[in-house]
Short mmCIF file of N, CA and C in Angstrom, two decimals:
data_model
loop_
_atom_site.label_atom_id
_atom_site.label_comp_id
_atom_site.label_asym_id
_atom_site.label_seq_id
_atom_site.Cartn_x
_atom_site.Cartn_y
_atom_site.Cartn_z
N MET F 1 6.47 -4.68 -15.99
CA MET F 1 6.52 -5.67 -14.95
C MET F 1 6.44 -7.05 -15.60
N ASP F 2 7.23 -7.97 -15.10
CA ASP F 2 7.19 -9.35 -15.54
C ASP F 2 6.21 -10.11 -14.66
N LEU F 3 5.42 -10.98 -15.24
CA LEU F 3 4.46 -11.76 -14.44
C LEU F 3 5.15 -12.83 -13.61
N MET F 4 6.34 -13.23 -13.99
CA MET F 4 7.04 -14.32 -13.32
C MET F 4 8.11 -13.78 -12.37
N ILE F 5 7.75 -12.89 -11.49
CA ILE F 5 8.71 -12.34 -10.53
C ILE F 5 8.79 -13.25 -9.31
N PRO F 6 9.98 -13.31 -8.68
CA PRO F 6 10.13 -14.19 -7.52
C PRO F 6 9.28 -13.73 -6.33
N GLN F 7 8.84 -14.66 -5.53
CA GLN F 7 8.18 -14.45 -4.24
C GLN F 7 6.73 -13.99 -4.31
N ILE F 8 6.28 -13.40 -5.39
CA ILE F 8 4.87 -13.03 -5.54
C ILE F 8 4.55 -13.11 -7.03
N ASP F 9 3.39 -13.61 -7.35
CA ASP F 9 3.10 -13.70 -8.78
C ASP F 9 2.67 -12.34 -9.31
N GLY F 10 2.91 -12.14 -10.59
CA GLY F 10 2.66 -10.84 -11.21
C GLY F 10 1.22 -10.38 -11.11
N TYR F 11 0.30 -11.32 -11.16
CA TYR F 11 -1.12 -10.99 -11.02
C TYR F 11 -1.38 -10.38 -9.64
N GLU F 12 -0.85 -11.03 -8.59
CA GLU F 12 -1.02 -10.52 -7.23
C GLU F 12 -0.36 -9.15 -7.08
N MET F 13 0.83 -9.01 -7.68
CA MET F 13 1.53 -7.73 -7.60
C MET F 13 0.74 -6.62 -8.30
N ALA F 14 0.16 -6.93 -9.45
CA ALA F 14 -0.66 -5.93 -10.16
C ALA F 14 -1.86 -5.52 -9.32
N LEU F 15 -2.49 -6.49 -8.66
CA LEU F 15 -3.63 -6.17 -7.78
C LEU F 15 -3.20 -5.28 -6.62
N LEU F 16 -2.07 -5.60 -6.00
CA LEU F 16 -1.56 -4.79 -4.89
C LEU F 16 -1.24 -3.37 -5.34
N LEU F 17 -0.57 -3.25 -6.48
CA LEU F 17 -0.25 -1.92 -6.99
C LEU F 17 -1.51 -1.12 -7.28
N GLU F 18 -2.50 -1.77 -7.88
CA GLU F 18 -3.76 -1.10 -8.19
C GLU F 18 -4.44 -0.61 -6.92
N GLN F 19 -4.42 -1.43 -5.88
CA GLN F 19 -5.09 -1.07 -4.62
C GLN F 19 -4.33 0.00 -3.84
N GLN F 20 -3.01 -0.11 -3.80
CA GLN F 20 -2.22 0.76 -2.94
C GLN F 20 -1.61 1.97 -3.65
N HIS F 21 -1.45 1.86 -4.96
CA HIS F 21 -0.82 2.95 -5.73
C HIS F 21 -1.52 3.06 -7.08
N ALA F 22 -2.76 3.47 -7.06
CA ALA F 22 -3.57 3.51 -8.29
C ALA F 22 -2.97 4.41 -9.37
N GLU F 23 -2.11 5.34 -8.97
CA GLU F 23 -1.50 6.25 -9.95
C GLU F 23 -0.42 5.58 -10.79
N VAL F 24 0.07 4.42 -10.36
CA VAL F 24 1.12 3.70 -11.08
C VAL F 24 0.53 3.07 -12.34
N LYS F 25 1.20 3.27 -13.45
CA LYS F 25 0.76 2.69 -14.72
C LYS F 25 1.51 1.37 -14.92
N ILE F 26 0.78 0.29 -14.93
CA ILE F 26 1.39 -1.04 -15.02
C ILE F 26 1.37 -1.51 -16.47
N MET F 27 2.55 -1.94 -16.94
CA MET F 27 2.68 -2.52 -18.25
C MET F 27 3.30 -3.90 -18.08
N ILE F 28 2.68 -4.92 -18.62
CA ILE F 28 3.15 -6.29 -18.49
C ILE F 28 3.98 -6.65 -19.72
N LEU F 29 5.13 -7.24 -19.46
CA LEU F 29 6.01 -7.78 -20.50
C LEU F 29 6.20 -9.24 -20.14
N SER F 30 5.64 -10.15 -20.93
CA SER F 30 5.60 -11.55 -20.52
C SER F 30 5.77 -12.50 -21.70
N VAL F 31 6.30 -13.68 -21.40
CA VAL F 31 6.34 -14.74 -22.41
C VAL F 31 4.96 -15.36 -22.56
N ASN F 32 4.12 -15.18 -21.56
CA ASN F 32 2.79 -15.78 -21.57
C ASN F 32 1.81 -14.86 -22.30
N THR F 33 1.28 -15.35 -23.40
CA THR F 33 0.27 -14.58 -24.13
C THR F 33 -1.06 -15.33 -24.15
N ALA F 34 -1.27 -16.16 -23.14
CA ALA F 34 -2.54 -16.89 -23.04
C ALA F 34 -3.68 -15.89 -22.93
N VAL F 35 -4.61 -16.00 -23.82
CA VAL F 35 -5.69 -15.02 -23.92
C VAL F 35 -6.52 -14.94 -22.64
N ASP F 36 -6.90 -16.09 -22.09
CA ASP F 36 -7.72 -16.07 -20.87
C ASP F 36 -7.03 -15.34 -19.73
N MET F 37 -5.74 -15.62 -19.54
CA MET F 37 -5.01 -14.96 -18.46
C MET F 37 -4.88 -13.46 -18.74
N THR F 38 -4.62 -13.11 -19.98
CA THR F 38 -4.47 -11.71 -20.34
C THR F 38 -5.75 -10.93 -20.05
N TYR F 39 -6.89 -11.45 -20.49
CA TYR F 39 -8.14 -10.76 -20.25
C TYR F 39 -8.50 -10.70 -18.77
N ASN F 40 -8.15 -11.74 -18.03
CA ASN F 40 -8.37 -11.73 -16.59
C ASN F 40 -7.56 -10.61 -15.94
N LEU F 41 -6.31 -10.46 -16.36
CA LEU F 41 -5.48 -9.37 -15.85
C LEU F 41 -6.07 -8.01 -16.18
N ILE F 42 -6.52 -7.84 -17.41
CA ILE F 42 -7.09 -6.56 -17.83
C ILE F 42 -8.35 -6.25 -17.04
N GLU F 43 -9.19 -7.25 -16.88
CA GLU F 43 -10.47 -7.04 -16.20
C GLU F 43 -10.30 -6.78 -14.71
N LYS F 44 -9.38 -7.47 -14.06
CA LYS F 44 -9.28 -7.42 -12.61
C LYS F 44 -8.24 -6.43 -12.08
N THR F 45 -7.32 -6.00 -12.92
CA THR F 45 -6.27 -5.09 -12.46
C THR F 45 -6.28 -3.83 -13.31
N GLY F 46 -5.41 -2.93 -12.99
CA GLY F 46 -5.34 -1.68 -13.74
C GLY F 46 -4.23 -1.64 -14.76
N ILE F 47 -3.89 -2.79 -15.35
CA ILE F 47 -2.78 -2.76 -16.30
C ILE F 47 -3.13 -1.89 -17.50
N LYS F 48 -2.12 -1.21 -18.01
CA LYS F 48 -2.31 -0.29 -19.14
C LYS F 48 -1.67 -0.81 -20.42
N GLY F 49 -0.84 -1.83 -20.30
CA GLY F 49 -0.19 -2.38 -21.48
C GLY F 49 0.15 -3.84 -21.29
N TYR F 50 0.12 -4.59 -22.38
CA TYR F 50 0.47 -6.01 -22.33
C TYR F 50 1.19 -6.36 -23.61
N LEU F 51 2.46 -6.73 -23.48
CA LEU F 51 3.30 -7.06 -24.62
C LEU F 51 3.98 -8.41 -24.41
N PRO F 52 4.16 -9.17 -25.47
CA PRO F 52 4.99 -10.37 -25.35
C PRO F 52 6.46 -9.96 -25.23
N LYS F 53 7.26 -10.78 -24.53
CA LYS F 53 8.68 -10.49 -24.39
C LYS F 53 9.40 -10.50 -25.74
N SER F 54 8.81 -11.11 -26.72
CA SER F 54 9.43 -11.16 -28.04
C SER F 54 9.33 -9.83 -28.80
N SER F 55 8.64 -8.85 -28.24
CA SER F 55 8.50 -7.54 -28.89
C SER F 55 9.86 -6.88 -29.03
N ASN F 56 10.06 -6.21 -30.15
CA ASN F 56 11.36 -5.56 -30.33
C ASN F 56 11.44 -4.26 -29.51
N LYS F 57 12.65 -3.76 -29.37
CA LYS F 57 12.88 -2.60 -28.49
C LYS F 57 12.15 -1.34 -28.97
N HIS F 58 11.93 -1.21 -30.26
CA HIS F 58 11.22 -0.03 -30.77
C HIS F 58 9.75 -0.05 -30.36
N ILE F 59 9.13 -1.22 -30.45
CA ILE F 59 7.74 -1.35 -30.01
C ILE F 59 7.64 -1.13 -28.51
N LEU F 60 8.57 -1.73 -27.77
CA LEU F 60 8.58 -1.56 -26.31
C LEU F 60 8.68 -0.08 -25.95
N TRP F 61 9.54 0.65 -26.62
CA TRP F 61 9.71 2.08 -26.35
C TRP F 61 8.43 2.85 -26.68
N GLU F 62 7.85 2.60 -27.83
CA GLU F 62 6.63 3.31 -28.23
C GLU F 62 5.46 3.02 -27.29
N VAL F 63 5.32 1.76 -26.90
CA VAL F 63 4.24 1.40 -25.99
C VAL F 63 4.45 2.03 -24.63
N THR F 64 5.69 2.03 -24.15
CA THR F 64 5.99 2.66 -22.87
C THR F 64 5.62 4.14 -22.90
N ARG F 65 5.98 4.83 -23.96
CA ARG F 65 5.62 6.24 -24.10
C ARG F 65 4.10 6.42 -24.16
N SER F 66 3.44 5.55 -24.89
CA SER F 66 1.98 5.63 -25.03
C SER F 66 1.29 5.41 -23.69
N VAL F 67 1.71 4.40 -22.95
CA VAL F 67 1.13 4.11 -21.63
C VAL F 67 1.40 5.27 -20.68
N HIS F 68 2.58 5.85 -20.76
CA HIS F 68 2.91 7.00 -19.91
C HIS F 68 1.95 8.17 -20.18
N LYS F 69 1.46 8.27 -21.41
CA LYS F 69 0.52 9.34 -21.78
C LYS F 69 -0.93 8.94 -21.52
N HIS F 70 -1.13 7.93 -20.68
CA HIS F 70 -2.46 7.47 -20.26
C HIS F 70 -3.22 6.69 -21.33
N ASN F 71 -2.53 6.14 -22.30
CA ASN F 71 -3.16 5.28 -23.28
C ASN F 71 -3.08 3.83 -22.82
N ILE F 72 -3.85 2.98 -23.43
CA ILE F 72 -3.83 1.55 -23.14
C ILE F 72 -3.39 0.82 -24.40
N PHE F 73 -2.50 -0.16 -24.23
CA PHE F 73 -2.01 -0.91 -25.37
C PHE F 73 -2.07 -2.41 -25.07
N ILE F 74 -2.74 -3.15 -25.93
CA ILE F 74 -2.77 -4.60 -25.85
C ILE F 74 -2.25 -5.11 -27.19
N HIS F 75 -1.26 -5.98 -27.17
CA HIS F 75 -0.62 -6.46 -28.38
C HIS F 75 -1.65 -7.10 -29.33
N GLU F 76 -1.48 -6.86 -30.62
CA GLU F 76 -2.44 -7.32 -31.63
C GLU F 76 -2.62 -8.83 -31.64
N ALA F 77 -1.58 -9.59 -31.33
CA ALA F 77 -1.71 -11.05 -31.32
C ALA F 77 -2.73 -11.50 -30.28
N ILE F 78 -2.81 -10.77 -29.19
CA ILE F 78 -3.77 -11.09 -28.14
C ILE F 78 -5.17 -10.67 -28.58
N LEU F 79 -5.28 -9.51 -29.20
CA LEU F 79 -6.58 -9.02 -29.65
C LEU F 79 -7.16 -9.85 -30.79
N LYS F 80 -6.29 -10.45 -31.61
CA LYS F 80 -6.76 -11.24 -32.75
C LYS F 80 -7.13 -12.67 -32.36
N ALA F 81 -6.73 -13.10 -31.18
CA ALA F 81 -6.99 -14.47 -30.75
C ALA F 81 -8.49 -14.70 -30.57
N ASP F 82 -8.91 -15.94 -30.69
CA ASP F 82 -10.31 -16.28 -30.40
C ASP F 82 -10.55 -16.03 -28.92
N THR F 83 -11.54 -15.22 -28.63
CA THR F 83 -11.80 -14.86 -27.24
C THR F 83 -13.27 -15.03 -26.92
N ILE F 84 -13.54 -15.08 -25.64
CA ILE F 84 -14.94 -15.10 -25.25
C ILE F 84 -15.49 -13.69 -25.44
N PRO F 85 -16.72 -13.55 -25.89
CA PRO F 85 -17.27 -12.23 -26.22
C PRO F 85 -17.20 -11.21 -25.08
N ARG F 86 -17.47 -11.61 -23.86
CA ARG F 86 -17.46 -10.66 -22.74
C ARG F 86 -16.06 -10.09 -22.53
N ALA F 87 -15.04 -10.93 -22.65
CA ALA F 87 -13.67 -10.46 -22.47
C ALA F 87 -13.33 -9.42 -23.53
N LEU F 88 -13.73 -9.66 -24.75
CA LEU F 88 -13.47 -8.70 -25.82
C LEU F 88 -14.23 -7.40 -25.58
N ASP F 89 -15.46 -7.49 -25.12
CA ASP F 89 -16.23 -6.29 -24.77
C ASP F 89 -15.51 -5.46 -23.71
N ILE F 90 -14.98 -6.13 -22.70
CA ILE F 90 -14.28 -5.44 -21.62
C ILE F 90 -13.06 -4.72 -22.15
N VAL F 91 -12.28 -5.39 -22.98
CA VAL F 91 -11.08 -4.75 -23.55
C VAL F 91 -11.46 -3.54 -24.37
N GLN F 92 -12.51 -3.64 -25.17
CA GLN F 92 -12.93 -2.50 -25.99
C GLN F 92 -13.36 -1.33 -25.12
N LEU F 93 -14.08 -1.59 -24.04
CA LEU F 93 -14.50 -0.52 -23.13
C LEU F 93 -13.30 0.12 -22.44
N ILE F 94 -12.35 -0.70 -22.02
CA ILE F 94 -11.15 -0.16 -21.37
C ILE F 94 -10.38 0.70 -22.36
N CYS F 95 -10.26 0.24 -23.60
CA CYS F 95 -9.54 1.02 -24.61
C CYS F 95 -10.23 2.35 -24.90
N LYS F 96 -11.52 2.43 -24.64
CA LYS F 96 -12.25 3.69 -24.81
C LYS F 96 -12.12 4.58 -23.58
N GLY F 97 -11.39 4.10 -22.58
CA GLY F 97 -11.14 4.93 -21.40
C GLY F 97 -12.09 4.71 -20.25
N LEU F 98 -12.95 3.71 -20.35
CA LEU F 98 -13.86 3.42 -19.25
C LEU F 98 -13.16 2.56 -18.21
N SER F 99 -13.70 2.51 -17.03
CA SER F 99 -13.10 1.76 -15.93
C SER F 99 -13.23 0.26 -16.16
N ASN F 100 -12.25 -0.47 -15.63
CA ASN F 100 -12.32 -1.92 -15.69
C ASN F 100 -13.01 -2.49 -14.46
N LYS F 101 -13.60 -1.66 -13.63
CA LYS F 101 -14.28 -2.11 -12.41
C LYS F 101 -15.76 -2.24 -12.65
#
């Protein structure tokens, strides 16, 4: 899913999908790699993957397969960024399979 979709923002769409169709695995493909926004999406929605649009097709394919198998993938550039400690804790817990709620 692209965050910049017409008529509804991607964050709102992710929240709606999480509420109405929790079985759907959401993967974000975006030009926006702002750390604060990324962690907010991870914490508040059920996204399973977050990749920059600059990712090559091989990475996109592998991540899609991984997310389909119930794994979570967050691009390394986002994980390496300076983050607030709580946001990093949340991502680590989610990656261990715990709920983001």
